[in-house]
Amino acid sequence: MEASKTSILDIINLMSTLNADTVEMDFEYDGTPLRFQCKLMLREDD
């Protein structure tokens, strides 16, 4: 298994560059194809 060093900051920078609120990344873990979806949303403070 190969490891990736993609950080949350890398994902947020990519979303900013693409002007996107959702990013999907496809990868494999132990031979199983997976999709990681990250959605950026505004937090509502009380």
PDB file of C-alpha atoms in Angstrom:
ATOM      1  CA  MET A   1       0.000   0.000   0.000  1.00  0.00           C
ATOM      2  CA  GLU A   2       1.306   3.448  -0.933  1.00  0.00           C
ATOM      3  CA  ALA A   3       0.610   6.362   1.366  1.00  0.00           C
ATOM      4  CA  SER A   4      -0.397   9.840   0.261  1.00  0.00           C
ATOM      5  CA  LYS A   5       0.524  12.941   2.179  1.00  0.00           C
ATOM      6  CA  THR A   6      -2.482  15.012   1.110  1.00  0.00           C
ATOM      7  CA  SER A   7      -3.503  17.226   4.015  1.00  0.00           C
ATOM      8  CA  ILE A   8      -6.777  18.950   4.782  1.00  0.00           C
ATOM      9  CA  LEU A   9      -5.030  22.237   3.954  1.00  0.00           C
ATOM     10  CA  ASP A  10      -4.129  20.834   0.499  1.00  0.00           C
ATOM     11  CA  ILE A  11      -7.797  19.962  -0.055  1.00  0.00           C
ATOM     12  CA  ILE A  12      -8.982  23.435   1.020  1.00  0.00           C
ATOM     13  CA  ASN A  13      -6.378  25.088  -1.235  1.00  0.00           C
ATOM     14  CA  LEU A  14      -7.560  22.950  -4.161  1.00  0.00           C
ATOM     15  CA  MET A  15     -11.177  23.890  -3.472  1.00  0.00           C
ATOM     16  CA  SER A  16     -10.208  27.565  -3.397  1.00  0.00           C
ATOM     17  CA  THR A  17      -8.267  27.277  -6.667  1.00  0.00           C
ATOM     18  CA  LEU A  18     -11.154  25.496  -8.398  1.00  0.00           C
ATOM     19  CA  ASN A  19     -13.783  27.760  -6.771  1.00  0.00           C
ATOM     20  CA  ALA A  20     -15.593  24.590  -5.726  1.00  0.00           C
ATOM     21  CA  ASP A  21     -17.474  23.682  -2.563  1.00  0.00           C
ATOM     22  CA  THR A  22     -17.139  19.907  -3.108  1.00  0.00           C
ATOM     23  CA  VAL A  23     -14.103  17.830  -4.079  1.00  0.00           C
ATOM     24  CA  GLU A  24     -14.065  14.074  -4.697  1.00  0.00           C
ATOM     25  CA  MET A  25     -10.873  12.015  -4.599  1.00  0.00           C
ATOM     26  CA  ASP A  26     -10.734   8.430  -5.830  1.00  0.00           C
ATOM     27  CA  PHE A  27      -8.189   6.046  -4.310  1.00  0.00           C
ATOM     28  CA  GLU A  28      -7.687   2.430  -3.344  1.00  0.00           C
ATOM     29  CA  TYR A  29      -7.179   0.965   0.121  1.00  0.00           C
ATOM     30  CA  ASP A  30      -6.062  -2.656   0.321  1.00  0.00           C
ATOM     31  CA  GLY A  31      -7.363  -3.202  -3.213  1.00  0.00           C
ATOM     32  CA  THR A  32     -10.791  -1.691  -2.484  1.00  0.00           C
ATOM     33  CA  PRO A  33     -11.733   1.303  -4.671  1.00  0.00           C
ATOM     34  CA  LEU A  34     -12.956   4.191  -2.518  1.00  0.00           C
ATOM     35  CA  ARG A  35     -14.108   7.776  -3.031  1.00  0.00           C
ATOM     36  CA  PHE A  36     -13.484  10.509  -0.462  1.00  0.00           C
ATOM     37  CA  GLN A  37     -15.869  13.456  -0.756  1.00  0.00           C
ATOM     38  CA  CYS A  38     -15.150  16.722   1.026  1.00  0.00           C
ATOM     39  CA  LYS A  39     -17.809  19.464   1.137  1.00  0.00           C
ATOM     40  CA  LEU A  40     -17.038  22.925   2.472  1.00  0.00           C
ATOM     41  CA  MET A  41     -19.983  24.564   4.263  1.00  0.00           C
ATOM     42  CA  LEU A  42     -20.472  27.696   6.303  1.00  0.00           C
ATOM     43  CA  ARG A  43     -20.871  27.051  10.003  1.00  0.00           C
ATOM     44  CA  GLU A  44     -23.860  28.603  11.742  1.00  0.00           C
ATOM     45  CA  ASP A  45     -22.861  30.019  15.111  1.00  0.00           C
ATOM     46  CA  ASP A  46     -25.497  30.219  17.831  1.00  0.00           C
TER      47      ASP A  46
END
